[in-house]
PDB file of C-alpha atoms and ligand atoms in Angstrom:
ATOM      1  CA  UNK A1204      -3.408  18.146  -0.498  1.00 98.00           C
ATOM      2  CA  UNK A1205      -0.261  17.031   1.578  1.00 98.00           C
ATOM      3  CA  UNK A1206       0.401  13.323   0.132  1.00 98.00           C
ATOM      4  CA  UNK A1207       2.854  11.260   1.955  1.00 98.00           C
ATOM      5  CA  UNK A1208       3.247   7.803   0.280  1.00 98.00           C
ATOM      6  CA  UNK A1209       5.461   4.587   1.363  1.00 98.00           C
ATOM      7  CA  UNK A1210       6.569   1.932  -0.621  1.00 98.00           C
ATOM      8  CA  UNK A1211       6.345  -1.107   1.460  1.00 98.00           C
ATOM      9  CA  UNK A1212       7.389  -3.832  -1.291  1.00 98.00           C
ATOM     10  CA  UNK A1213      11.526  -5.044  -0.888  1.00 98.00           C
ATOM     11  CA  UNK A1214      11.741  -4.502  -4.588  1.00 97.00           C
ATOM     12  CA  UNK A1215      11.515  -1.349  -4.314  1.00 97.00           C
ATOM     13  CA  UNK A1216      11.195   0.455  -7.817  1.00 97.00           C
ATOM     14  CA  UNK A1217      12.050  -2.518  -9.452  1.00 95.00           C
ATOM     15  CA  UNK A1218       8.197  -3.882  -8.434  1.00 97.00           C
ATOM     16  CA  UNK A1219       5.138  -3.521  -9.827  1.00 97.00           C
ATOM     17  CA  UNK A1220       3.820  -1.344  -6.589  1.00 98.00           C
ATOM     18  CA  UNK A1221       6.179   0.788  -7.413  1.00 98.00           C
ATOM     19  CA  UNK A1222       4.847   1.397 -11.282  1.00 98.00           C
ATOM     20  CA  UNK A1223       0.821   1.481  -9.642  1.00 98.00           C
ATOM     21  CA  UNK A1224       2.373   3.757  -6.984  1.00 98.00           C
ATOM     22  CA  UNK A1225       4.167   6.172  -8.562  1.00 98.00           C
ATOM     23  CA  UNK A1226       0.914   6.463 -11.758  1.00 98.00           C
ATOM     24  CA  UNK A1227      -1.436   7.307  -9.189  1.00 98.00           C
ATOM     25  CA  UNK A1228       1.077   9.769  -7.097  1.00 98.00           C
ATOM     26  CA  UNK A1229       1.243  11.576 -10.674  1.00 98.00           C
ATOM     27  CA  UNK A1230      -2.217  12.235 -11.192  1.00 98.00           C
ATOM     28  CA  UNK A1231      -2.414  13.768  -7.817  1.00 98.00           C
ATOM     29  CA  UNK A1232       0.311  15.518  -8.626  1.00 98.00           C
ATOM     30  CA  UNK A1233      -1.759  16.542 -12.169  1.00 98.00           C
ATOM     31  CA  UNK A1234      -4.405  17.862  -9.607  1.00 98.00           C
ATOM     32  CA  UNK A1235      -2.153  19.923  -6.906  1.00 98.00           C
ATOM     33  CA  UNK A1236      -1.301  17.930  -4.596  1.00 98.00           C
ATOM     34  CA  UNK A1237       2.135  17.457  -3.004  1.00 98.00           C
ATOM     35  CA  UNK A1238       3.484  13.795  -2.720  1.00 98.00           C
ATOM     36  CA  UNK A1239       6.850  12.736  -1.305  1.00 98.00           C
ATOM     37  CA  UNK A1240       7.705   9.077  -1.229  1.00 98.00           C
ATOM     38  CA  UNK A1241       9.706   6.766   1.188  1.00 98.00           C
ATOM     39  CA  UNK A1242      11.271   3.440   0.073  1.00 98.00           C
ATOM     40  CA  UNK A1243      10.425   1.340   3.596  1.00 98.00           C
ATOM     41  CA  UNK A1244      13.244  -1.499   2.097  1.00 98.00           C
ATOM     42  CA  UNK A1245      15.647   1.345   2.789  1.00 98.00           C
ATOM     43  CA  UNK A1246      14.586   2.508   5.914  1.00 98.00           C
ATOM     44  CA  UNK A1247      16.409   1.822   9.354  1.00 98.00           C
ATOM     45  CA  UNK A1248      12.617   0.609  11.052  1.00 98.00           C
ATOM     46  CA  UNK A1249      13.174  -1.667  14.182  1.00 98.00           C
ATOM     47  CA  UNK A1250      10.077  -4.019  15.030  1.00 98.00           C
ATOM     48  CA  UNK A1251       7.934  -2.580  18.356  1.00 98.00           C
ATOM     49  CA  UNK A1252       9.169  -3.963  21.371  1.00 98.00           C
ATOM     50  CA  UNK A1253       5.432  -3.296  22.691  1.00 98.00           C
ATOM     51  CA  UNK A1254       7.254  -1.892  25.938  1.00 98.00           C
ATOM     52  CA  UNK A1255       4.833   1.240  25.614  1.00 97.00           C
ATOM     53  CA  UNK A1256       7.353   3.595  26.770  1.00 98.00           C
ATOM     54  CA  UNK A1257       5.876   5.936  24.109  1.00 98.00           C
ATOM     55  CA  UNK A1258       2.782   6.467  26.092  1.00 97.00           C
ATOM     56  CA  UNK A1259       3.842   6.289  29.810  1.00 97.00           C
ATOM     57  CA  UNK A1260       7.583   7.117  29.931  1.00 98.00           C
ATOM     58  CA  UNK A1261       8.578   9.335  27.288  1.00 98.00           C
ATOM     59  CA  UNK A1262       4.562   9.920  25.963  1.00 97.00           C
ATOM     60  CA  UNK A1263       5.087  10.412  22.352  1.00 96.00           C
ATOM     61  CA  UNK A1264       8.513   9.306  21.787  1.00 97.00           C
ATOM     62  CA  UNK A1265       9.606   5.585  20.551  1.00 98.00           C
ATOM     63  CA  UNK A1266      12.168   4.207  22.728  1.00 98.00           C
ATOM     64  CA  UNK A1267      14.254   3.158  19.297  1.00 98.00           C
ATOM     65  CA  UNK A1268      16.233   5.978  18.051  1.00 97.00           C
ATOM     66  CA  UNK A1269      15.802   4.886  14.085  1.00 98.00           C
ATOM     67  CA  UNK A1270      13.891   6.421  10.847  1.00 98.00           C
ATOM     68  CA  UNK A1271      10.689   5.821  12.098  1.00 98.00           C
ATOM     69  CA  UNK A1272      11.393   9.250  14.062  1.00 97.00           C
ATOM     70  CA  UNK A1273      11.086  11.386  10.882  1.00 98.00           C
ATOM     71  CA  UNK A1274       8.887   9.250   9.029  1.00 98.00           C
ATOM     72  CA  UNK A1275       6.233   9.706  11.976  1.00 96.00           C
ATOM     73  CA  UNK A1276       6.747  13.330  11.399  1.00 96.00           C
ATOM     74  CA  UNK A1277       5.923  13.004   7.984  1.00 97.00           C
ATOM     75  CA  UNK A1278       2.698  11.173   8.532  1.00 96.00           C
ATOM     76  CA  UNK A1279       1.778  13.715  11.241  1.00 93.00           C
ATOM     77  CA  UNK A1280       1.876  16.409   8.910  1.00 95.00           C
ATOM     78  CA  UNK A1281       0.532  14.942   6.388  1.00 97.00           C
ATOM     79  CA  UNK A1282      -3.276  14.792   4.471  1.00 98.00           C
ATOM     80  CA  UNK A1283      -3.603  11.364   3.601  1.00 98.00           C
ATOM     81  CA  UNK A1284      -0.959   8.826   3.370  1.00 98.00           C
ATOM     82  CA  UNK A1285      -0.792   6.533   0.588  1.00 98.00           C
ATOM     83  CA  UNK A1286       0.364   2.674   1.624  1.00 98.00           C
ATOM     84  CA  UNK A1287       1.874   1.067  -1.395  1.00 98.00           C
ATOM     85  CA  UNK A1288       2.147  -2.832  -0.745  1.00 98.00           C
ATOM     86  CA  UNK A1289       2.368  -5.939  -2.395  1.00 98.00           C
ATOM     87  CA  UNK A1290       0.131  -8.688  -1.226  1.00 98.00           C
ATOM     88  CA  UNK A1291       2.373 -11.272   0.559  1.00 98.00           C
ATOM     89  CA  UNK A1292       0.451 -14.430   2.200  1.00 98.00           C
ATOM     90  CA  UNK A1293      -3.084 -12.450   1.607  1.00 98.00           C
ATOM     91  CA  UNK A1294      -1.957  -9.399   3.506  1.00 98.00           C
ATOM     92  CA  UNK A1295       1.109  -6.569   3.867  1.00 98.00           C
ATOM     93  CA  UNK A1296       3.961  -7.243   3.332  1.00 98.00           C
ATOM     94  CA  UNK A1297       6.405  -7.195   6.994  1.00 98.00           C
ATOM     95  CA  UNK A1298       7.933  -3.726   5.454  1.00 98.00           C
ATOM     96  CA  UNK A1299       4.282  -2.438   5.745  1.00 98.00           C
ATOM     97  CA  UNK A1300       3.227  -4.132   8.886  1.00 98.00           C
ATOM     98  CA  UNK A1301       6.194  -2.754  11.092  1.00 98.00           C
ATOM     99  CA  UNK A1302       6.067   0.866  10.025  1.00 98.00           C
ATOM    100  CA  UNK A1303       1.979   0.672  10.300  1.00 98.00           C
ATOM    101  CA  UNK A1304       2.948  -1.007  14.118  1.00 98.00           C
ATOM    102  CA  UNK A1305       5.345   2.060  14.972  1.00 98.00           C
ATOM    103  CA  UNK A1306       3.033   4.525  14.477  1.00 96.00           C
ATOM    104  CA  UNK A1307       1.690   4.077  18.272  1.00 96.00           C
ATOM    105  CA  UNK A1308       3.504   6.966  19.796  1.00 96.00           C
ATOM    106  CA  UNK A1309       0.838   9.124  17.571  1.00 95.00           C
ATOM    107  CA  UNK A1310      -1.769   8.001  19.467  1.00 94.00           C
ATOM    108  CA  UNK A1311      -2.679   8.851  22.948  1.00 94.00           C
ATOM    109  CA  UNK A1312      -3.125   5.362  25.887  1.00 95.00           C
ATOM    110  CA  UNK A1313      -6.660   6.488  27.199  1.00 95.00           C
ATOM    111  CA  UNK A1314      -9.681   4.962  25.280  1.00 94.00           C
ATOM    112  CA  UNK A1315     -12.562   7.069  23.997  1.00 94.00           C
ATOM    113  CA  UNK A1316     -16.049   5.902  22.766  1.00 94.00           C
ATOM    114  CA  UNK A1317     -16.014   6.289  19.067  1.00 92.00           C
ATOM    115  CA  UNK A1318     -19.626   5.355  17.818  1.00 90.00           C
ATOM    116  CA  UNK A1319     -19.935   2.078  20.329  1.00 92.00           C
ATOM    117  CA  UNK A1320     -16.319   1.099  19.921  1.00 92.00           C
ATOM    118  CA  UNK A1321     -13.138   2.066  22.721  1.00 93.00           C
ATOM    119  CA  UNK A1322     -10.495   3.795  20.797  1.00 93.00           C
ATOM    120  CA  UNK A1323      -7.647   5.619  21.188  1.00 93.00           C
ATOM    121  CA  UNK A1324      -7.477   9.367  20.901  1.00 92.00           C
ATOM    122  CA  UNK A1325      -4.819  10.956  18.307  1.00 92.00           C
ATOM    123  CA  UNK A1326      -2.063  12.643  20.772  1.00 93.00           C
ATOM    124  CA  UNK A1327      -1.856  15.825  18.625  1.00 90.00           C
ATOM    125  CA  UNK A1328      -5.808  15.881  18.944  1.00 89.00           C
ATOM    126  CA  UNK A1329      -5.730  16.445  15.393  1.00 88.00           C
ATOM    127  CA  UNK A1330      -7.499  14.146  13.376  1.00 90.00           C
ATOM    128  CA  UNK A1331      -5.466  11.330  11.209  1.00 93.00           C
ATOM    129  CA  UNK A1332      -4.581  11.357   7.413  1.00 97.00           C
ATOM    130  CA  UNK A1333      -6.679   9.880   5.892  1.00 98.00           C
ATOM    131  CA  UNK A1334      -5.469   6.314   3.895  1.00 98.00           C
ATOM    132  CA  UNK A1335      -5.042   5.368   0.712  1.00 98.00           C
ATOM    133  CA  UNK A1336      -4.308   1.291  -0.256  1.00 98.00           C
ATOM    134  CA  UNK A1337      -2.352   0.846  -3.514  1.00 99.00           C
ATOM    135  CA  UNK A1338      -1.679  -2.688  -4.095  1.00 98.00           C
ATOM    136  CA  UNK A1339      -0.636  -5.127  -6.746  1.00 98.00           C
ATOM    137  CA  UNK A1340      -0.926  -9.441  -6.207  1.00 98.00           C
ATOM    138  CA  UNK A1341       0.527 -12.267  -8.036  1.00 96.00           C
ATOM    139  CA  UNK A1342      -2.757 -14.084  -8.669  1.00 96.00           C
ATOM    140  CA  UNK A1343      -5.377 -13.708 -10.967  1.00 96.00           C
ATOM    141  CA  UNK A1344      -8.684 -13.003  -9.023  1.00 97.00           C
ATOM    142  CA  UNK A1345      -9.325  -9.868  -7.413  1.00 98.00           C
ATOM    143  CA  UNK A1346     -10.489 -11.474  -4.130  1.00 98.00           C
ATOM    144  CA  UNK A1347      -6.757 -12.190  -3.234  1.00 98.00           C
ATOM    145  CA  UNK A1348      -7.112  -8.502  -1.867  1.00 98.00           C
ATOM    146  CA  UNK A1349     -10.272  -8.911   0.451  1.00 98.00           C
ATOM    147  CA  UNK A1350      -8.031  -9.761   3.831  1.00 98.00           C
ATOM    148  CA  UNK A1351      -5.298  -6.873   2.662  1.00 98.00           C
ATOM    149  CA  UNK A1352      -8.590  -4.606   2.601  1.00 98.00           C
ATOM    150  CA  UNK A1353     -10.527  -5.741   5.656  1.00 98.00           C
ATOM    151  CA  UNK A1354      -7.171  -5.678   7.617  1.00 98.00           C
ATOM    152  CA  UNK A1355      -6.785  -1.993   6.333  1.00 98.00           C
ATOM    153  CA  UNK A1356     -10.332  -0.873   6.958  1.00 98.00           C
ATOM    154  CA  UNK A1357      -9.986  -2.608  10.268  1.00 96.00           C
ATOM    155  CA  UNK A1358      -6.858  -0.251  11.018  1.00 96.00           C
ATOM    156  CA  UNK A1359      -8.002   2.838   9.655  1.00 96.00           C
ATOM    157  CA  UNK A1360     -11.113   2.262  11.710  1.00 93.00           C
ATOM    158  CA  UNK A1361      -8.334   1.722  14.747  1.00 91.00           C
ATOM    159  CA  UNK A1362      -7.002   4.972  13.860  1.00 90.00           C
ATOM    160  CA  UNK A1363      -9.710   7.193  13.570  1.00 92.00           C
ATOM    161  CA  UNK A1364      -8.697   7.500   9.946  1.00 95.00           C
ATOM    162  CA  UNK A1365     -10.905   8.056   6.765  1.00 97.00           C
ATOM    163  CA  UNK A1366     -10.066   4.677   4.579  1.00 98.00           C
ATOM    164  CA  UNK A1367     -11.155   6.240   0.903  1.00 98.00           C
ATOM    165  CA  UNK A1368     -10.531   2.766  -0.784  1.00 98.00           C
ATOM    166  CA  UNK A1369      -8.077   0.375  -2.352  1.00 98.00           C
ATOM    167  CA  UNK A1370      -6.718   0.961  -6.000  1.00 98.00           C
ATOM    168  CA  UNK A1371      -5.388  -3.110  -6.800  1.00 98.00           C
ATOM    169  CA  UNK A1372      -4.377  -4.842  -9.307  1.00 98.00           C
ATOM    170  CA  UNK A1373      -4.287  -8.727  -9.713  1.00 98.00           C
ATOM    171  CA  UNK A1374      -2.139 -10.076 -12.169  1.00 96.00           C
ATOM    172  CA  UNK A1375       0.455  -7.866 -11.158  1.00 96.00           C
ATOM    173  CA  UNK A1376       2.975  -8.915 -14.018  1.00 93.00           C
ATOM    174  CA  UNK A1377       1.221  -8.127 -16.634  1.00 92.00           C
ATOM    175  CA  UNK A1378       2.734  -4.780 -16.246  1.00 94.00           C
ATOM    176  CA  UNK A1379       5.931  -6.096 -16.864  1.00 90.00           C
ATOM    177  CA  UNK A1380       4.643  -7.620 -20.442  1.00 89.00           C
ATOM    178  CA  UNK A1381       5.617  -4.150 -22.125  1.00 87.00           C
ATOM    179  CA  UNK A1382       6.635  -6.242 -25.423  1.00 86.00           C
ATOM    180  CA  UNK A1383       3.191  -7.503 -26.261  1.00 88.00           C
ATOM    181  CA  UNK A1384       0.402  -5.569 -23.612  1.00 91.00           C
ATOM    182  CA  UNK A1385       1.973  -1.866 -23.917  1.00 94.00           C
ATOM    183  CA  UNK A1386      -1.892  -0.853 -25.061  1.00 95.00           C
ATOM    184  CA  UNK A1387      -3.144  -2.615 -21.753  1.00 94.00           C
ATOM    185  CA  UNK A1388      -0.558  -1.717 -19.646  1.00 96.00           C
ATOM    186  CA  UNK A1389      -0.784   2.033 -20.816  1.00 97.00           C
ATOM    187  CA  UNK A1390      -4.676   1.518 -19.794  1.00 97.00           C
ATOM    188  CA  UNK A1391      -3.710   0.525 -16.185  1.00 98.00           C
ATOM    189  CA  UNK A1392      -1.327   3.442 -15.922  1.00 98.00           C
ATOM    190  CA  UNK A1393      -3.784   5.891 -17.133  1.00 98.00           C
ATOM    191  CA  UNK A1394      -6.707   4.883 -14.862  1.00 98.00           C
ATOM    192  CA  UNK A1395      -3.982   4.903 -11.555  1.00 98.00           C
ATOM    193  CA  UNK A1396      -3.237   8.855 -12.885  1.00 98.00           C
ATOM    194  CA  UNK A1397      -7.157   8.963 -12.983  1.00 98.00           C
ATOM    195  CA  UNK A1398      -7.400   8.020  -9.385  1.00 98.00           C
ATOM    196  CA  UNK A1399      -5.018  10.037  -7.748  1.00 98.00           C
ATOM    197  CA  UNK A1400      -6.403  12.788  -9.810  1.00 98.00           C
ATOM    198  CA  UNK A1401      -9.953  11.728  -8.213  1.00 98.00           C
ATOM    199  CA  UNK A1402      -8.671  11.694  -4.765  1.00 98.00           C
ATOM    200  CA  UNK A1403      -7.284  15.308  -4.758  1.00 98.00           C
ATOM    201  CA  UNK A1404     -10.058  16.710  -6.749  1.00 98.00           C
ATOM    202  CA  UNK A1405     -13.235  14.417  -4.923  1.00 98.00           C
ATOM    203  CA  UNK A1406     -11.799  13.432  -2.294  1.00 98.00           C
ATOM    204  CA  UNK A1407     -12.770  10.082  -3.311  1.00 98.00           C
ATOM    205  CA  UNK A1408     -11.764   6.901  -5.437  1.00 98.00           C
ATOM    206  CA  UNK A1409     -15.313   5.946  -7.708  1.00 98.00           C
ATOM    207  CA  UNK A1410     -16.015   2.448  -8.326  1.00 98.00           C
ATOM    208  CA  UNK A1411     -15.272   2.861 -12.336  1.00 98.00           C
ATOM    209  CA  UNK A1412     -11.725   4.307 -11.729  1.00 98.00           C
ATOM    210  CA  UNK A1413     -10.731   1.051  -9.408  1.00 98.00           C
ATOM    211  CA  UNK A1414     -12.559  -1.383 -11.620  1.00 98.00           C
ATOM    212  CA  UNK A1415     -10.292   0.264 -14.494  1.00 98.00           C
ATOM    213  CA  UNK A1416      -7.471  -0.333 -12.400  1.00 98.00           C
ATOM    214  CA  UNK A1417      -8.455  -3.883 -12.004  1.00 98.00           C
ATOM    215  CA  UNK A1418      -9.356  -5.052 -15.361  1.00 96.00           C
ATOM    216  CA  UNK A1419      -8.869  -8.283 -16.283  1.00 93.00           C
ATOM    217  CA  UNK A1420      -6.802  -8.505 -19.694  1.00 88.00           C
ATOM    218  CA  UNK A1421      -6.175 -11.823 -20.514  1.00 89.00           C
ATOM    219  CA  UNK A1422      -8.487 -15.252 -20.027  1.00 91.00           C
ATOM    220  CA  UNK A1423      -8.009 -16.993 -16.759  1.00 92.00           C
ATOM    221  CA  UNK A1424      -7.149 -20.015 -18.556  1.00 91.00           C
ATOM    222  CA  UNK A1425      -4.216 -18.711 -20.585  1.00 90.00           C
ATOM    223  CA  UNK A1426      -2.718 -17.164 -17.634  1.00 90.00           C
ATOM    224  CA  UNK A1427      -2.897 -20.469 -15.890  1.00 92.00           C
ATOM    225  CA  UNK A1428      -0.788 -21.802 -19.023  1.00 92.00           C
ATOM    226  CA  UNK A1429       1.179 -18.814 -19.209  1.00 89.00           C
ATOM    227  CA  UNK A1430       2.195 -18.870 -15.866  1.00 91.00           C
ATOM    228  CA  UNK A1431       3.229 -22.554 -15.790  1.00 94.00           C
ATOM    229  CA  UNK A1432       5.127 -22.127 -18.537  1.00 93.00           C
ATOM    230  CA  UNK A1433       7.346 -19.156 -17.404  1.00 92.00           C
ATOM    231  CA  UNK A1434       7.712 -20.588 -14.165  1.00 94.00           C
ATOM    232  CA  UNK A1435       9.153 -24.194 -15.606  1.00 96.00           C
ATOM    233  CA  UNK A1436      11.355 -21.769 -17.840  1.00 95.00           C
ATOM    234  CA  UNK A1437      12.418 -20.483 -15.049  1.00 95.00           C
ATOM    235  CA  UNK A1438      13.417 -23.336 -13.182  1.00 97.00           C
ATOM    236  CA  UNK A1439      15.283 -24.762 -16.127  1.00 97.00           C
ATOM    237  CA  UNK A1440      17.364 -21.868 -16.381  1.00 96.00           C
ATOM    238  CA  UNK A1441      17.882 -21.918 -12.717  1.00 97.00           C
ATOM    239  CA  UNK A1442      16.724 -18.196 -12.118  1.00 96.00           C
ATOM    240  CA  UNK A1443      14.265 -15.463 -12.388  1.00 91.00           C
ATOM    241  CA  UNK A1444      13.551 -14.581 -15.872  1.00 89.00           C
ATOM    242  CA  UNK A1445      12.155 -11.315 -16.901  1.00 79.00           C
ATOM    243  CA  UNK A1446       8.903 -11.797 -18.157  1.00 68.00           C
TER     244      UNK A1446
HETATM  245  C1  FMN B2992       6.546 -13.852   0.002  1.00 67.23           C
HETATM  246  C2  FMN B2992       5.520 -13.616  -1.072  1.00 67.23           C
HETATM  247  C3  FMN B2992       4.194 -13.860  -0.796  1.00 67.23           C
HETATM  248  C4  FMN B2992       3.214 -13.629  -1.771  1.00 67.23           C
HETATM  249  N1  FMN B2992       1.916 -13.877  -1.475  1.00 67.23           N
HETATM  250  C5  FMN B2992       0.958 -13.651  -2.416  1.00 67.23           C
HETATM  251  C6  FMN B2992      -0.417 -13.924  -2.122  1.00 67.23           C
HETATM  252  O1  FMN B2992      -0.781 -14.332  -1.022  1.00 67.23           O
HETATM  253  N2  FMN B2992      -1.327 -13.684  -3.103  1.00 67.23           N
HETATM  254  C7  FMN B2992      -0.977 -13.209  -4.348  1.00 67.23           C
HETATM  255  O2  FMN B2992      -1.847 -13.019  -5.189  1.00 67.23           O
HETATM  256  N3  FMN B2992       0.325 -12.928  -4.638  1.00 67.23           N
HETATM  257  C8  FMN B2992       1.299 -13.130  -3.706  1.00 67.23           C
HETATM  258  N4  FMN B2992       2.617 -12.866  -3.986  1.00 67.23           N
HETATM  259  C9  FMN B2992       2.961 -12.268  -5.315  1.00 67.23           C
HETATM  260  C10 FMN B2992       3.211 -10.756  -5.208  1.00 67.23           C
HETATM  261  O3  FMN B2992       2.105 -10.078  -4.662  1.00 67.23           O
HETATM  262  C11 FMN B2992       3.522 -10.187  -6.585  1.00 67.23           C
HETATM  263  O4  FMN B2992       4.617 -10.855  -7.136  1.00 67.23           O
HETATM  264  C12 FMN B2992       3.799  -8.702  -6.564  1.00 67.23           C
HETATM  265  O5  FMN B2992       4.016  -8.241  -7.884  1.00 67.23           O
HETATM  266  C13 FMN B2992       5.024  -8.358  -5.718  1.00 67.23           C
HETATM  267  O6  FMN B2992       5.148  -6.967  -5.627  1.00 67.23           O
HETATM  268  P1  FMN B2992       6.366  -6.179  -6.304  1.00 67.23           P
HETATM  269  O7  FMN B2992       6.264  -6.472  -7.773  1.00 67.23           O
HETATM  270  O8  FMN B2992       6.180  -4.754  -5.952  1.00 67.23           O
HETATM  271  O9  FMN B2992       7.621  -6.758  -5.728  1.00 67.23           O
HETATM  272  C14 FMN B2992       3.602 -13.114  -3.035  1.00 67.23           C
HETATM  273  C15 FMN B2992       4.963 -12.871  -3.309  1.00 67.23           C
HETATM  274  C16 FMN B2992       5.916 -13.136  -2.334  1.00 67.23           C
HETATM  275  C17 FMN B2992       7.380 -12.872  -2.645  1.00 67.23           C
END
């Protein structure tokens, strides 16, 4: 399997989509696959103009001359691609949204009736990757990734691609707590290696492996004191601190 993956959070590797992202990339890996990664934060991507010159003047071809031209290649030739994202205001972050956006030169203008719904055909006539989520979120409840997940089956749906699932995790800093949850954290790791392992092998992402993902590790109510303490450290010192 042909993985291409992009990392849509502006952190970069220093964020926690990066550590989810890059666990479950490795157990693909464990399992055959291929997987090459693209930092978006780094990426020369200009927003869509929505001039649709890509499907009536130059059919195809993006009217910006930026990254987007080889990353497009990348998903075209690719067997599922893997969307690393934080949740920002309850859906992608703007790093995510745009490249997702500039992807419409890969599909073709006409509409075609896809099981009662108009759709767009792929240009190449080859079917889509299909799409993995991997996602991390600040808060505690895993519900703060039901609109990220709708919005994603909604545009995988849009696509004509296979959405195999979401692999989340709430409480996203908790994988920054190395000091005092290395067990836990060491636990989330392992079951993101078990998922991408699951997706080459199955083809799928089982309800156990996410849930693992997922787990919650400490009580709600000392993460609501936890976090209200770091944060009013935080403003006394006047900056970020590391957890
Ligand atoms: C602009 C912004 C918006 C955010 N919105 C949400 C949100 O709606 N829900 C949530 O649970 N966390 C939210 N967060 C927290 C991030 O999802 C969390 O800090 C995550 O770890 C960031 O990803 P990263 O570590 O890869 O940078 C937001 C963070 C930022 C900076």
């Amino acid at each position: 399997m042909k993985i291409f993956a992009v990392n849509g959070s502006p952190r970069m590797k220093k964020g926690m989509t990066h550590i989810l992202l890059e666990n479950f990339l490795e157990g693909a890996r464990s399992a055959g696959a291929t997987t090459e990664t693209v930092l978006l934060q780094k990426q020369k991507i200009k927003y869509c103009l929505g001039c649709l010159d890509c499907w009536v003047k130059t059919p195809g071809v993006c009217v910006h001359n930026d990254d987007m031209k080889q990353l497009i290649e990348k998903v075209n030739c690719a067997d599922c691609l893997v969307l690393g994202t934080p949740v920002y205001v309850d859906g992608m972050t703007a790093q995510t949204k745009t490249f997702l956006d500039r992807m419409m030169p890969l599909v073709d203008p006409h509409f075609e009736n896809v099981d009662g719904h108009y759709r767009h055909p792929s240009r190449s006539g080859n079917p889509m990757p299909s799409v993995v989520l991997v996602s991390v979120c600040g808060f505690y409840e895993r519900d703060n990734f039901d609109g990220l997940i709708d919005h994603m089956t909604r545009i995988c749906r849009n696509m004509q691609s296979r959405f195999v699932g979401a692999v989340v995790r709430p409480s996203s800093y908790i994988l920054n707590l190395d000091s005092i949850l290395a067990k836990q954290i060491e636990e989330i790791k392992s079951a993101a290696r078990r998922a991408g392992k699951e997706l080459v092998e199955k083809g799928t992402l089982s309800p156990q492996v996410l849930d693992d993902v997922a787990r919650d590790y400490l009580p709600k109510e000392l993460t609501l004191k936890g976090a209200n303490d770091f944060w009013d450290r935080c403003i006394k010192a006047g900056k970020l601190l590391s957890t």
